């Protein structure tokens, strides 16, 4: 039986496993009461999509933020797991990134069901990055839906978005593995989110209604937070500081459309003029396959 405990310290102080599932904007506030108050053997797993940016253009993964703040090992879970379908017990897969084999098996045994298949890989950073960046791409998919384009155009968004996700990992987390992008956290989650996720739905409404992202978030999401535009802003903050915006033209265009600096129609120009040089084979990017 599950019991709701309103005080985070009371809920977590004797826990063996902590599962973090909140909008990433609130993670520091949630973790603060737990500092120094957990069992030494406690481990954590994060389902949170996004980055934590720092002054000066630096950034960190949310799993790193939790790990460093609480001094516990933190794994990640990402995948093609639309909440409504999971709640309806429709079959789906997910990916857990965990470096400790025994802990990874524990997570799999704890989480896996007949309708929720878990695959564990050790490429933690790439798993988490995929979970964050796919929401940006889904916003782009929503823009082209709002403009009235079809599945061919959306396929181009998905393809170019995957290329930029791979390039992002190559730049910021070299050594990421080819196989990770073909797990549920990678291409599967990207496709699902670009067709069925809330980031796509809100982005489509943004084009059709002329309302702001903030207005639509309040009207359409019943208290849920929209991760795509926020993550696009965080990524752009990093890229702009490092003079890398031109290396990630799709991410950059989506951010600028969210801000209103570009019209949604600019999405098509971005696809048409996207430089193919970032689409190098993974072996040329210094990335390796799963063994």
Coordinates of C-alpha atoms in Angstrom, one line a residue:
X1 CA 0.0 0.0 0.0
X2 CA 1.3 3.5 -0.9
X3 CA 1.1 6.2 1.7
X4 CA 1.5 9.9 0.9
X5 CA 3.7 11.8 3.3
X6 CA 3.8 15.6 2.9
X7 CA 7.1 16.2 4.6
X8 CA 10.0 15.1 2.3
X9 CA 12.4 14.4 5.1
X10 CA 9.9 12.2 6.9
X11 CA 9.2 10.3 3.7
X12 CA 12.9 9.8 2.7
X13 CA 15.0 9.6 5.9
X14 CA 14.8 5.7 6.2
X15 CA 14.6 5.0 2.5
X16 CA 16.8 2.5 0.7
X17 CA 15.9 3.9 -2.8
X18 CA 14.8 7.4 -3.7
X19 CA 13.0 8.0 -7.0
X20 CA 13.0 11.6 -8.2
X21 CA 10.1 12.5 -10.5
X22 CA 9.5 16.3 -10.3
X23 CA 10.0 19.2 -12.7
X24 CA 13.8 19.9 -12.7
X25 CA 13.3 23.5 -11.7
X26 CA 12.4 22.4 -8.2
X27 CA 15.0 19.7 -7.5
X28 CA 17.4 21.9 -5.4
X29 CA 14.5 22.9 -3.1
X30 CA 13.4 19.3 -2.7
X31 CA 16.9 18.0 -2.0
X32 CA 17.9 20.6 0.6
X33 CA 16.1 19.1 3.6
X34 CA 17.6 15.7 2.8
X35 CA 21.3 16.8 3.0
X36 CA 23.0 14.8 5.7
X37 CA 19.8 13.0 6.7
X38 CA 19.9 9.9 4.5
X39 CA 21.2 6.4 5.3
X40 CA 24.7 5.8 4.0
X41 CA 23.4 2.9 1.8
X42 CA 20.7 5.0 0.1
X43 CA 20.7 5.1 -3.7
X44 CA 18.7 7.3 -6.1
X45 CA 17.2 7.1 -9.6
X46 CA 16.1 10.2 -11.5
X47 CA 13.3 10.3 -14.1
X48 CA 13.8 14.1 -14.5
X49 CA 14.4 15.6 -17.9
X50 CA 16.5 18.8 -18.2
X51 CA 19.8 20.4 -17.2
X52 CA 20.9 22.7 -14.4
X53 CA 22.6 25.8 -15.8
X54 CA 25.1 27.9 -14.0
X55 CA 26.4 31.4 -14.3
X56 CA 29.0 31.8 -16.9
X57 CA 27.5 29.1 -19.2
X58 CA 28.3 26.0 -17.3
X59 CA 25.8 23.3 -16.8
X60 CA 25.3 19.9 -15.1
X61 CA 23.0 16.9 -15.5
X62 CA 20.2 16.7 -13.0
X63 CA 21.5 13.3 -11.8
X64 CA 24.9 15.0 -11.1
X65 CA 23.1 17.7 -9.2
X66 CA 21.3 15.2 -7.0
X67 CA 24.4 13.1 -6.5
X68 CA 26.5 16.0 -5.4
X69 CA 23.9 17.6 -3.2
X70 CA 23.0 14.4 -1.4
X71 CA 26.2 12.4 -1.7
X72 CA 24.5 9.3 -3.0
X73 CA 24.9 7.4 -6.3
X74 CA 22.2 8.4 -8.8
X75 CA 21.0 6.4 -11.9
X76 CA 18.6 7.5 -14.5
X77 CA 15.4 6.2 -16.2
X78 CA 14.3 7.5 -19.6
X79 CA 12.2 6.0 -22.3
X80 CA 9.1 6.0 -24.6
X81 CA 6.8 6.1 -21.6
X82 CA 3.8 8.4 -22.2
X83 CA 2.2 8.6 -18.8
X84 CA -1.4 7.8 -19.8
X85 CA -0.4 4.7 -21.6
X86 CA 1.7 3.5 -18.7
X87 CA -1.2 4.1 -16.4
X88 CA -3.5 2.1 -18.7
X89 CA -0.9 -0.7 -18.5
X90 CA -0.3 -0.7 -22.3
X91 CA 3.1 -2.4 -23.1
X92 CA 6.1 -0.2 -23.3
X93 CA 9.9 -0.2 -22.8
X94 CA 12.2 2.0 -20.8
X95 CA 16.0 2.4 -20.3
X96 CA 17.9 2.6 -17.1
X97 CA 21.4 4.1 -17.1
X98 CA 23.3 2.7 -14.2
X99 CA 27.0 1.9 -13.8
X100 CA 26.7 -0.5 -10.9
X101 CA 25.6 -3.9 -12.3
X102 CA 24.0 -5.1 -9.0
X103 CA 22.2 -1.9 -8.4
X104 CA 21.0 -1.9 -12.1
X105 CA 19.6 -5.4 -11.6
X106 CA 17.8 -4.3 -8.4
X107 CA 16.2 -1.4 -10.3
X108 CA 15.1 -3.7 -13.1
X109 CA 13.6 -6.2 -10.6
X110 CA 11.9 -3.4 -8.7
X111 CA 10.4 -1.6 -11.7
X112 CA 9.9 -4.2 -14.5
X113 CA 6.4 -5.6 -15.0
X114 CA 4.7 -7.7 -17.7
X115 CA 3.7 -4.5 -19.5
X116 CA 6.8 -2.3 -18.6
X117 CA 10.1 -3.8 -20.0
X118 CA 13.3 -2.5 -18.5
X119 CA 16.7 -2.5 -20.3
X120 CA 19.8 -1.5 -18.2
X121 CA 22.8 0.1 -19.8
X122 CA 25.9 1.7 -18.3
X123 CA 25.9 4.8 -20.6
X124 CA 24.3 7.0 -17.9
X125 CA 25.1 10.4 -19.4
X126 CA 23.7 9.6 -22.9
X127 CA 20.6 8.1 -21.5
X128 CA 19.9 11.3 -19.5
X129 CA 20.8 13.6 -22.3
X130 CA 18.4 11.8 -24.7
X131 CA 15.6 12.3 -22.2
X132 CA 16.2 16.0 -22.0
X133 CA 16.9 16.9 -25.6
X134 CA 14.0 14.9 -27.1
X135 CA 11.6 17.5 -25.6
X136 CA 13.2 20.2 -27.6
X137 CA 12.8 18.2 -30.8
X138 CA 9.2 17.5 -29.9
X139 CA 8.5 21.2 -29.8
X140 CA 9.9 21.5 -33.3
X141 CA 7.6 18.7 -34.4
X142 CA 4.6 20.6 -32.9
X143 CA 5.6 23.7 -34.8
X144 CA 5.4 21.9 -38.1
X145 CA 2.1 20.2 -37.2
X146 CA 0.8 23.7 -36.4
X147 CA 1.9 24.9 -39.7
X148 CA 0.0 22.1 -41.4
X149 CA 2.8 20.1 -42.8
X150 CA 2.7 16.3 -42.9
X151 CA 4.6 13.2 -41.6
X152 CA 7.4 13.7 -44.2
X153 CA 8.2 17.0 -42.6
X154 CA 8.0 15.7 -39.1
X155 CA 10.3 12.8 -40.1
X156 CA 12.9 15.4 -41.2
X157 CA 12.6 17.1 -37.8
X158 CA 13.0 13.7 -36.0
X159 CA 16.0 12.8 -38.2
X160 CA 17.8 16.2 -37.8
X161 CA 16.9 16.2 -34.1
X162 CA 18.5 12.9 -33.5
X163 CA 21.6 14.0 -35.3
X164 CA 21.9 17.1 -33.0
X165 CA 21.3 14.9 -29.9
X166 CA 24.1 12.6 -31.0
X167 CA 26.3 15.7 -31.7
X168 CA 25.5 17.1 -28.3
X169 CA 26.7 14.0 -26.6
X170 CA 29.8 13.8 -28.7
X171 CA 30.7 17.4 -27.8
X172 CA 29.8 17.4 -24.1
X173 CA 30.0 13.7 -23.2
X174 CA 32.5 12.1 -25.5
X175 CA 32.6 8.3 -25.5
X176 CA 28.8 7.9 -25.5
X177 CA 27.8 4.6 -27.1
X178 CA 26.1 4.1 -30.4
X179 CA 23.7 1.5 -28.9
X180 CA 22.2 4.0 -26.4
X181 CA 20.6 6.0 -29.2
X182 CA 18.7 2.9 -30.3
X183 CA 17.4 2.1 -26.9
X184 CA 14.0 3.2 -25.7
X185 CA 15.6 6.4 -24.2
X186 CA 16.8 7.4 -27.7
X187 CA 15.0 7.0 -31.0
X188 CA 11.9 5.4 -29.5
X189 CA 11.3 8.1 -27.0
X190 CA 12.1 10.7 -29.6
X191 CA 9.5 9.3 -32.0
X192 CA 6.8 8.9 -29.3
X193 CA 7.3 12.4 -28.0
X194 CA 7.2 13.9 -31.4
X195 CA 3.8 12.3 -32.1
X196 CA 2.1 12.0 -28.7
X197 CA 3.8 14.1 -26.0
X198 CA 2.6 17.4 -24.4
X199 CA 5.5 19.3 -25.8
X200 CA 4.3 18.6 -29.3
X201 CA 0.7 19.4 -28.4
X202 CA 1.5 22.7 -26.8
X203 CA 3.9 23.7 -29.7
X204 CA 1.1 23.0 -32.2
X205 CA -1.3 25.1 -30.3
X206 CA 1.3 27.9 -30.0
X207 CA 1.3 28.1 -33.8
X208 CA -2.4 27.8 -34.3
X209 CA -3.6 30.0 -31.5
X210 CA -1.0 32.8 -31.4
X211 CA -1.0 32.5 -27.6
X212 CA 2.3 32.4 -25.6
X213 CA 3.9 29.3 -24.3
X214 CA 3.2 30.3 -20.7
X215 CA -0.6 30.9 -21.4
X216 CA -0.9 27.5 -23.1
X217 CA 1.0 25.7 -20.4
X218 CA -1.6 27.0 -17.9
X219 CA -4.6 26.2 -20.1
X220 CA -3.6 22.8 -21.4
X221 CA -1.5 21.0 -18.9
X222 CA -3.5 21.0 -15.7
X223 CA -0.6 22.0 -13.5
X224 CA 2.1 20.0 -15.4
X225 CA 5.2 21.8 -16.5
X226 CA 6.3 22.0 -20.1
X227 CA 9.9 20.9 -20.4
X228 CA 10.7 21.5 -24.1
X229 CA 10.9 25.3 -24.1
X230 CA 12.7 25.4 -20.8
X231 CA 15.3 22.9 -21.9
X232 CA 15.7 24.7 -25.2
X233 CA 16.5 27.8 -23.2
X234 CA 19.0 26.0 -21.0
X235 CA 20.7 24.4 -24.0
X236 CA 20.8 27.7 -25.8
X237 CA 22.4 29.4 -22.8
X238 CA 25.2 26.8 -22.9
X239 CA 25.6 27.0 -26.7
X240 CA 25.6 30.8 -26.9
X241 CA 28.2 31.1 -24.1
X242 CA 30.5 28.6 -26.0
X243 CA 29.8 30.1 -29.4
X244 CA 28.2 26.9 -30.6
X245 CA 24.8 28.0 -31.7
X246 CA 25.6 27.4 -35.4
X247 CA 26.6 23.8 -34.7
X248 CA 23.1 23.1 -33.4
X249 CA 20.8 25.0 -35.8
X250 CA 17.6 23.0 -35.0
X251 CA 17.9 23.5 -31.2
X252 CA 18.7 27.1 -31.8
X253 CA 15.8 27.8 -34.1
X254 CA 13.3 26.1 -31.8
X255 CA 14.5 28.2 -28.9
X256 CA 14.2 31.4 -30.9
X257 CA 10.7 30.5 -32.0
X258 CA 9.6 29.8 -28.4
X259 CA 10.9 33.3 -27.5
X260 CA 9.2 34.9 -30.5
X261 CA 12.4 36.0 -32.1
X262 CA 11.6 33.8 -35.1
X263 CA 8.2 33.0 -36.6
X264 CA 7.2 29.3 -36.6
X265 CA 7.6 29.3 -40.4
X266 CA 11.3 29.6 -39.8
X267 CA 11.2 25.9 -38.8
X268 CA 11.0 25.0 -42.5
X269 CA 13.9 27.2 -43.5
X270 CA 15.9 25.5 -40.7
X271 CA 15.2 22.1 -42.1
X272 CA 15.8 23.1 -45.7
X273 CA 19.2 24.7 -44.9
X274 CA 20.4 22.4 -42.1
X275 CA 24.1 21.6 -42.6
X276 CA 24.7 18.0 -43.1
X277 CA 28.2 18.1 -41.8
X278 CA 27.0 17.4 -38.3
X279 CA 25.6 14.1 -39.5
X280 CA 28.9 12.3 -39.5
X281 CA 28.9 8.5 -38.8
X282 CA 29.2 7.9 -35.1
X283 CA 32.6 6.2 -35.5
X284 CA 33.9 9.5 -37.0
X285 CA 32.6 11.3 -33.9
X286 CA 34.7 9.2 -31.6
X287 CA 31.7 7.3 -30.3
X288 CA 31.7 3.5 -29.7
X289 CA 29.1 0.8 -29.8
X290 CA 27.9 -1.2 -26.8
X291 CA 30.1 -4.2 -26.2

